[in-house]
Short mmCIF file of C-alpha atoms and ligand atoms in Angstrom, two decimals:
data_model
loop_
_atom_site.label_atom_id
_atom_site.label_comp_id
_atom_site.label_asym_id
_atom_site.label_seq_id
_atom_site.Cartn_x
_atom_site.Cartn_y
_atom_site.Cartn_z
CA MET A 25 -27.32 -53.88 11.01
CA ILE A 26 -28.28 -54.06 7.69
CA ILE A 27 -29.93 -50.77 5.74
CA ALA A 28 -31.20 -51.83 1.90
CA ILE A 29 -32.18 -48.86 -0.13
CA ASP A 30 -33.87 -49.34 -3.35
CA GLY A 31 -35.45 -46.53 -5.81
CA THR A 32 -35.37 -44.86 -8.80
CA LEU A 33 -32.45 -42.44 -10.90
CA ALA A 34 -32.54 -38.98 -8.90
CA SER A 35 -35.26 -40.00 -6.21
CA GLY A 36 -32.88 -39.17 -3.50
CA LYS A 37 -31.57 -42.40 -2.44
CA GLY A 38 -27.61 -41.89 -2.66
CA THR A 39 -28.25 -38.53 -0.81
CA ILE A 40 -30.08 -40.29 2.06
CA ALA A 41 -28.32 -43.34 2.03
CA ARG A 42 -25.48 -41.48 2.72
CA ALA A 43 -26.68 -38.91 5.55
CA LEU A 44 -27.77 -42.18 7.02
CA ALA A 45 -24.49 -43.74 7.08
CA ALA A 46 -22.94 -40.73 8.67
CA ARG A 47 -25.93 -40.88 11.45
CA TYR A 48 -25.43 -44.44 12.30
CA GLY A 49 -21.67 -44.76 11.41
CA LEU A 50 -22.23 -46.95 8.85
CA PRO A 51 -19.88 -47.92 5.34
CA HIS A 52 -22.25 -47.65 2.36
CA MET A 53 -21.88 -48.66 -1.33
CA ASP A 54 -23.70 -47.03 -3.96
CA THR A 55 -24.10 -50.45 -6.08
CA GLY A 56 -24.83 -47.90 -8.95
CA ARG A 57 -21.76 -47.45 -9.19
CA LEU A 58 -20.52 -51.03 -10.04
CA TYR A 59 -22.80 -51.00 -12.88
CA ARG A 60 -21.78 -47.91 -13.94
CA ALA A 61 -18.21 -48.62 -13.80
CA THR A 62 -19.59 -51.53 -16.21
CA GLY A 63 -20.85 -49.91 -18.47
CA VAL A 64 -17.97 -46.74 -18.68
CA ALA A 65 -15.33 -49.79 -19.07
CA ALA A 66 -17.83 -51.42 -21.78
CA LEU A 67 -17.84 -48.57 -24.03
CA LYS A 68 -13.71 -47.61 -23.56
CA ALA A 69 -13.60 -51.20 -24.62
CA GLY A 70 -15.68 -51.07 -27.81
CA ALA A 71 -17.45 -54.07 -26.07
CA ASP A 72 -20.23 -55.83 -28.18
CA PHE A 73 -23.35 -54.50 -25.86
CA GLU A 74 -24.79 -58.23 -27.14
CA ASP A 75 -21.90 -59.93 -25.97
CA ALA A 76 -23.45 -60.99 -22.11
CA ALA A 77 -20.38 -63.23 -22.02
CA ALA A 78 -17.74 -59.99 -22.63
CA LEU A 79 -19.56 -57.47 -20.48
CA ALA A 80 -19.63 -60.51 -17.53
CA GLY A 81 -15.92 -60.48 -17.94
CA ILE A 82 -14.99 -56.92 -18.35
CA ALA A 83 -17.58 -56.51 -14.96
CA ARG A 84 -15.48 -59.51 -12.67
CA ALA A 85 -12.34 -57.50 -13.69
CA LEU A 86 -13.40 -54.25 -12.41
CA ASP A 87 -11.11 -52.07 -10.40
CA LEU A 88 -13.19 -49.16 -9.47
CA ASN A 89 -10.20 -47.56 -8.52
CA ASP A 90 -9.70 -46.94 -12.47
CA PHE A 91 -12.48 -44.63 -12.70
CA GLU A 92 -12.87 -40.97 -12.22
CA GLU A 93 -16.24 -39.91 -10.25
CA ALA A 94 -17.30 -37.83 -13.16
CA GLU A 95 -16.66 -40.30 -15.58
CA LEU A 96 -19.42 -42.82 -13.89
CA ARG A 97 -21.76 -39.38 -13.53
CA THR A 98 -22.47 -38.59 -16.98
CA SER A 99 -25.52 -39.49 -19.26
CA ASP A 100 -23.94 -41.91 -21.42
CA ALA A 101 -22.39 -43.83 -18.26
CA GLY A 102 -26.13 -43.58 -16.66
CA GLN A 103 -27.03 -45.20 -19.84
CA ALA A 104 -24.52 -47.74 -20.62
CA ALA A 105 -25.17 -48.67 -16.81
CA SER A 106 -28.53 -49.25 -17.26
CA LYS A 107 -28.09 -51.46 -20.42
CA VAL A 108 -25.45 -53.70 -19.01
CA ALA A 109 -27.26 -54.00 -15.29
CA ALA A 110 -30.51 -55.67 -17.58
CA VAL A 111 -27.56 -58.38 -18.51
CA PRO A 112 -28.14 -61.90 -16.20
CA GLU A 113 -24.58 -62.63 -16.08
CA VAL A 114 -23.61 -59.12 -15.48
CA ARG A 115 -25.66 -58.85 -11.90
CA ALA A 116 -24.08 -62.46 -11.37
CA ALA A 117 -20.53 -61.50 -11.50
CA LEU A 118 -21.66 -58.60 -8.96
CA LEU A 119 -23.53 -60.08 -6.61
CA GLU A 120 -21.03 -61.56 -4.27
CA LEU A 121 -19.00 -57.93 -3.56
CA GLN A 122 -22.37 -56.67 -2.53
CA ARG A 123 -23.55 -59.67 -0.37
CA ALA A 124 -20.05 -59.31 0.89
CA PHE A 125 -19.90 -55.51 1.66
CA ALA A 126 -23.37 -56.41 3.10
CA GLY A 127 -21.82 -58.87 5.33
CA GLN A 128 -19.20 -57.57 6.91
CA ASP A 129 -19.25 -56.82 10.78
CA GLY A 130 -21.63 -54.41 12.28
CA GLY A 131 -23.41 -54.32 9.00
CA ALA A 132 -24.05 -51.51 6.37
CA ILE A 133 -25.85 -49.54 4.18
CA LEU A 134 -26.34 -50.32 0.16
CA ASP A 135 -27.93 -48.23 -2.05
CA GLY A 136 -29.50 -49.67 -5.99
CA ARG A 137 -32.43 -51.07 -7.22
CA ASP A 138 -32.46 -54.67 -6.11
CA ILE A 139 -31.13 -54.38 -2.85
CA GLY A 140 -34.15 -55.09 -0.64
CA THR A 141 -35.28 -58.17 -2.88
CA VAL A 142 -32.28 -60.19 -4.31
CA ILE A 143 -29.21 -59.01 -2.70
CA CYS A 144 -30.35 -58.25 1.20
CA PRO A 145 -33.55 -60.10 1.04
CA ASP A 146 -32.99 -60.39 5.35
CA ALA A 147 -32.11 -56.45 5.60
CA ASP A 148 -33.18 -55.22 9.18
CA VAL A 149 -34.45 -51.86 7.12
CA LYS A 150 -35.59 -51.40 3.69
CA LEU A 151 -36.52 -47.96 2.10
CA TRP A 152 -37.95 -47.77 -0.81
CA VAL A 153 -37.53 -43.94 -2.28
CA ASP A 154 -39.22 -41.80 -5.54
CA ALA A 155 -40.37 -39.14 -6.73
CA SER A 156 -42.63 -37.68 -9.65
CA VAL A 157 -40.76 -38.66 -13.23
CA GLU A 158 -40.69 -34.38 -13.97
CA VAL A 159 -39.66 -33.51 -10.62
CA ARG A 160 -36.71 -36.25 -10.62
CA ALA A 161 -35.54 -34.92 -14.50
CA ARG A 162 -35.75 -31.44 -13.16
CA ARG A 163 -32.98 -32.55 -10.16
CA ARG A 164 -31.17 -34.25 -12.75
CA HIS A 165 -31.44 -31.91 -15.56
CA ALA A 166 -30.18 -29.27 -12.66
CA GLU A 167 -27.18 -31.35 -12.47
CA LEU A 168 -25.62 -32.54 -15.90
CA MET A 169 -26.07 -28.56 -16.94
CA ALA A 170 -23.87 -27.64 -13.47
CA LYS A 171 -21.22 -30.40 -15.13
CA GLY A 172 -21.72 -28.36 -18.67
CA GLU A 173 -23.69 -31.91 -20.38
CA THR A 174 -26.07 -29.79 -22.85
CA ILE A 175 -29.67 -31.87 -22.70
CA THR A 176 -33.02 -30.50 -22.64
CA LEU A 177 -35.42 -30.98 -19.99
CA ASP A 178 -37.85 -32.81 -22.60
CA GLU A 179 -34.95 -35.12 -23.26
CA MET A 180 -34.25 -36.02 -19.63
CA ILE A 181 -37.54 -36.99 -19.48
CA ASP A 182 -37.21 -39.21 -21.92
CA GLN A 183 -33.90 -40.54 -20.82
CA LEU A 184 -35.40 -40.79 -17.28
CA LYS A 185 -38.33 -42.88 -18.71
CA THR A 186 -36.68 -44.82 -20.87
CA ARG A 187 -34.44 -45.62 -18.18
CA ASP A 188 -36.96 -46.26 -15.44
CA ALA A 189 -38.83 -48.78 -18.25
CA ARG A 190 -35.70 -50.69 -18.80
CA ASP A 191 -34.80 -51.13 -14.92
CA ARG A 192 -38.42 -52.29 -14.40
CA ASN A 193 -39.06 -54.49 -17.01
CA ARG A 194 -35.93 -56.30 -17.09
CA GLU A 195 -36.53 -60.49 -16.57
CA ASP A 196 -33.13 -60.78 -14.16
CA ALA A 197 -33.64 -58.48 -10.42
CA PRO A 198 -36.13 -55.70 -12.09
CA MET A 199 -36.63 -52.43 -10.23
CA GLN A 200 -39.26 -52.97 -7.41
CA ALA A 201 -39.95 -51.72 -3.82
CA ALA A 202 -39.52 -54.93 -1.54
CA SER A 203 -42.87 -55.69 -0.34
CA ASP A 204 -41.71 -55.02 3.26
CA ALA A 205 -40.02 -51.90 2.51
CA HIS A 206 -40.83 -48.10 4.42
CA LEU A 207 -42.04 -45.75 0.88
CA ILE A 208 -40.50 -42.57 0.98
CA ASP A 209 -42.00 -40.08 -1.56
CA THR A 210 -39.47 -37.15 -2.19
CA THR A 211 -41.38 -35.13 -4.44
CA ASP A 212 -42.55 -32.21 -2.10
CA LEU A 213 -39.98 -33.33 0.72
CA THR A 214 -36.65 -31.08 1.42
CA ILE A 215 -33.56 -33.92 2.06
CA ASP A 216 -33.65 -33.09 5.86
CA ALA A 217 -37.44 -33.88 6.34
CA ALA A 218 -37.03 -37.52 4.03
CA VAL A 219 -33.82 -37.77 5.83
CA GLU A 220 -35.65 -37.37 9.34
CA TYR A 221 -38.07 -39.61 7.88
CA ALA A 222 -35.91 -43.07 6.95
CA ARG A 223 -34.32 -42.18 10.81
CA ALA A 224 -37.78 -42.68 12.40
CA ALA A 225 -38.05 -45.90 9.97
CA ILE A 226 -34.76 -47.15 11.40
CA ASP A 227 -35.30 -46.11 15.12
CA ALA A 228 -38.47 -47.82 15.21
CA ALA A 229 -37.54 -51.09 13.60
CA LEU A 230 -34.35 -51.11 15.79
CA ALA A 231 -36.41 -50.80 19.29
CA GLU A 232 -38.52 -53.34 17.29
CA LYS A 233 -34.83 -55.90 17.04
CA HIS A 234 -33.64 -54.93 20.49
CA ALA A 235 -37.59 -56.02 22.53
CA ALA A 236 -37.75 -59.15 19.76
CA SER A 237 -34.24 -60.25 21.44
CA ARG A 238 -35.13 -59.91 25.04
CA PRO A 239 -36.47 -62.26 27.10
CA GLU A 240 -39.62 -62.51 28.34
CA THR A 241 -40.40 -61.55 31.93
CA GLN A 242 -42.23 -64.08 34.04
CA ALA A 243 -45.72 -62.82 34.98
O1 DC B 311 -28.61 -45.72 -9.16
P1 DC B 311 -27.74 -45.37 -10.60
O2 DC B 311 -28.50 -44.07 -12.02
O3 DC B 311 -26.36 -44.93 -10.36
O4 DC B 311 -27.81 -46.81 -11.15
C1 DC B 311 -27.37 -47.26 -12.29
C2 DC B 311 -28.06 -47.74 -13.38
O5 DC B 311 -27.55 -49.21 -12.80
C3 DC B 311 -29.27 -47.54 -13.32
O6 DC B 311 -30.02 -47.55 -14.41
C4 DC B 311 -29.86 -49.23 -13.13
C5 DC B 311 -28.74 -50.02 -12.31
N1 DC B 311 -28.58 -50.40 -10.98
C6 DC B 311 -29.10 -51.68 -10.80
O7 DC B 311 -30.07 -52.85 -11.82
N2 DC B 311 -28.89 -52.67 -9.61
C7 DC B 311 -28.56 -51.66 -8.71
N3 DC B 311 -28.92 -52.49 -7.40
C8 DC B 311 -28.45 -50.46 -8.86
C9 DC B 311 -27.67 -49.52 -10.05
#
């Protein structure tokens, strides 16, 4: 079973994906890490963010073991990620890795921005997770403050809006809900309630799949 989870920054999609991976015993890939690592590697190398070939080369040479989780989670890493993610050559360089992960025996859960639309358009279940900008900014702000970053809530709201706009408006694989995705708005939902909703959608999809694969009984 392949579960594709897409959505906006700080919508809760990663937390939902991890909970579902534990529930269904499926391997999970946070595809945003690939773009974050590419962005961080490009910053470290002093790469030109306009040089698509250089950025794609960095993406192709990525070894995720070279990165500390903390350095991938800073707001600078997120902004660099959003910039490299808008480069088609970078997306192409990271595509096969994601498809191979999705294609492993037994299936997988991937979360990102284009999983249900580009990476796994035939996923068994697609979820789109979103929440209001204010609620997402408050969540992300609290996370960053806890890590010692100093950023105001207003700056966070501005950053989120800039990143949402860049992710939504890029030409290649823009962030968007697949037409057949189940929508989860976490603005007023606890994480437990959001996971329950996702589980209900997945279990219904599984039941439908099993029913469709059963031979029809003769009347
Ligand atoms: O989910 P995240 O914040 O870790 O993602 C970091 C950036 O990477 C985000 O701005 C959008 C981009 N991204 C993408 O374009 N496609 C994906 N499948 C995952 C992330």
